[in-house]
Amino acid sequence: MYQQEITDAKRVVEEFVEAANIKAGDLIVIGCSTSEIAAQKIGSYSSAELGEAVFVAMYESFCEKGILIATQCCEHLNRALIMERATAEKYGYEEVNVVPQPKAGGSFSTAAWKHMKSPVAVERIQANGGIDIGDTLIGMHLKSVAVPVRIEHPVIGSAHIVCARTRAKYIGGERACYNEALN
């Protein structure tokens, strides 16, 4: 069940990591609407099974590469995030007390809570990049300068995918020189 969506999710991770030059240790935020994947209006068709299938596929793919992830909850939890406790501690993010549910947090973040080794919720992060599945608006959780990343196949099921990476801010002016490695 959901074999096409699982294949799509793994392909999106591979294309994103390559196109955005994401490296081991980077933190990525993922927002996901299972309703949009299932060709429904966002927030109208939460599917625990679909959320779990897509989450597990993406989580395993990112873990194999040593890339850290946070999942964005829905608006009913004020876009809180679910991540591994070790990741929250590494970045100094303060834990908040909430456990996502399919209708309050979303099916994808509920699956994250179920499958992560030691999940915690946090209020905000500054990720190195992100994948937005179904137009869930992840921008608030990215570092200051987000750059669009185009991938070849920007869909999972029926959901539109938008990807972004971040870069260091350019400061100075026309006389400034920049480190190309930070672009």
XYZ file of C-alpha atoms in Angstrom:
183
model
C 0.000 0.000 0.000
C 1.218 3.528 -0.844
C 4.123 2.110 -2.849
C 4.068 5.015 -5.344
C 4.078 7.597 -2.564
C 6.987 5.800 -0.848
C 8.921 5.742 -4.126
C 8.116 9.437 -4.679
C 9.261 10.332 -1.142
C 12.605 8.552 -1.495
C 13.176 10.168 -4.897
C 12.404 13.645 -3.497
C 14.980 13.147 -0.730
C 17.646 12.001 -3.211
C 17.001 14.852 -5.639
C 16.843 17.460 -2.867
C 20.049 16.358 -1.133
C 21.934 16.446 -4.421
C 20.463 19.704 -5.775
C 20.780 21.576 -2.458
C 24.210 20.173 -1.537
C 22.924 19.018 1.853
C 25.562 17.346 4.026
C 25.675 15.000 7.004
C 24.899 16.923 10.193
C 22.684 19.497 8.438
C 19.193 20.042 9.865
C 16.248 19.833 7.462
C 12.621 20.756 8.171
C 9.819 18.826 6.476
C 6.221 19.990 6.356
C 3.708 17.502 4.982
C 0.013 17.467 4.174
C -1.232 13.915 3.706
C -4.476 15.460 2.459
C -2.620 17.060 -0.447
C -0.737 13.829 -1.192
C -4.136 12.116 -1.452
C -5.428 14.840 -3.849
C -7.632 16.451 -1.190
C -7.762 19.982 0.229
C -5.096 20.606 2.885
C -6.385 19.758 6.362
C -9.398 17.796 5.118
C -8.158 14.210 4.751
C -5.590 13.324 7.358
C -4.323 9.780 6.872
C -2.232 8.139 9.588
C -1.234 5.270 7.291
C -0.132 7.575 4.478
C 1.717 9.864 6.899
C 3.546 6.885 8.332
C 4.481 5.455 4.926
C 5.896 8.760 3.654
C 7.590 9.656 6.942
C 9.360 6.310 7.297
C 10.603 6.446 3.691
C 11.998 9.963 4.117
C 13.343 9.416 7.643
C 15.263 6.299 6.651
C 16.669 8.035 3.557
C 17.870 11.046 5.552
C 19.239 8.902 8.403
C 21.327 6.850 5.945
C 23.020 10.120 4.945
C 23.489 11.396 8.510
C 21.106 14.288 7.889
C 18.985 15.475 10.836
C 15.291 16.218 10.396
C 12.479 18.046 12.106
C 8.844 17.668 11.078
C 6.550 20.662 11.160
C 3.217 20.147 12.887
C 0.059 21.721 11.523
C -1.404 25.060 12.551
C -3.373 23.476 15.432
C -0.041 23.081 17.245
C 1.202 26.488 16.055
C 3.667 24.818 13.656
C 5.663 23.220 16.485
C 8.299 20.730 15.351
C 9.105 17.129 16.188
C 12.749 16.056 16.253
C 15.082 13.660 17.989
C 16.014 14.702 21.528
C 19.713 14.511 20.573
C 19.120 16.994 17.733
C 17.273 19.417 20.025
C 20.096 19.190 22.556
C 22.776 19.642 19.875
C 21.176 22.897 18.707
C 20.025 24.097 22.138
C 16.304 24.022 21.291
C 13.950 24.112 24.266
C 11.493 21.233 24.557
C 7.781 22.038 24.787
C 5.035 19.750 26.059
C 2.798 18.471 23.274
C 2.303 15.158 21.519
C 1.065 15.362 17.916
C -2.096 13.550 16.839
C -3.447 13.150 13.286
C -5.976 16.005 13.701
C -3.753 18.171 15.938
C -0.226 18.109 14.638
C -0.791 16.122 11.482
C -0.298 12.525 10.414
C 3.299 13.068 9.277
C 4.438 14.498 12.634
C 2.409 11.854 14.467
C 4.392 9.243 12.534
C 7.620 11.062 13.442
C 6.677 10.873 17.134
C 5.988 7.157 16.749
C 9.159 6.238 14.829
C 11.878 8.501 16.206
C 14.071 6.991 18.929
C 13.483 9.761 21.481
C 11.164 12.410 20.019
C 10.622 15.859 21.472
C 8.585 18.871 20.396
C 10.137 22.323 20.040
C 8.609 25.662 19.068
C 11.061 26.985 16.494
C 14.238 26.101 14.673
C 16.551 27.529 12.021
C 17.058 24.721 9.529
C 19.653 24.516 6.758
C 16.953 23.608 4.255
C 13.531 22.129 3.888
C 10.981 20.164 1.940
C 7.408 21.440 1.858
C 4.951 18.737 0.801
C 1.574 20.198 -0.121
C 2.244 23.894 0.533
C 2.408 23.737 4.348
C 4.560 26.896 4.621
C 7.841 25.840 6.277
C 9.648 29.143 5.697
C 9.396 30.289 9.319
C 11.707 27.406 10.279
C 14.528 28.165 7.846
C 17.620 30.283 8.430
C 17.363 33.916 7.310
C 18.314 33.575 3.639
C 16.357 30.828 1.898
C 17.122 29.913 -1.708
C 14.661 27.916 -3.855
C 15.872 24.479 -4.929
C 14.390 22.950 -8.055
C 14.108 19.183 -8.230
C 13.269 17.136 -11.296
C 10.143 15.436 -9.902
C 8.466 17.855 -7.448
C 5.531 15.651 -6.364
C 4.621 13.015 -3.825
C 1.297 11.523 -4.828
C -0.742 14.572 -5.795
C 1.096 17.006 -3.510
C 3.230 19.779 -4.923
C 6.765 19.926 -3.482
C 8.729 23.103 -2.791
C 12.323 22.785 -1.599
C 14.754 25.329 -0.208
C 18.285 25.546 1.079
C 19.779 28.368 3.049
C 22.981 30.316 2.685
C 24.958 32.778 4.754
C 23.826 36.411 4.504
C 25.836 38.666 2.218
C 26.897 41.763 4.109
C 28.981 44.727 3.029
C 28.564 46.402 -0.304
C 30.040 46.568 -3.764
C 33.601 46.463 -2.365
C 33.006 43.345 -0.303
C 34.445 39.990 -1.280
C 32.581 36.791 -0.519
C 33.505 33.206 0.299
C 32.059 31.188 -2.580
C 32.029 28.054 -0.402
C 29.192 29.605 1.652
C 26.815 30.108 -1.302
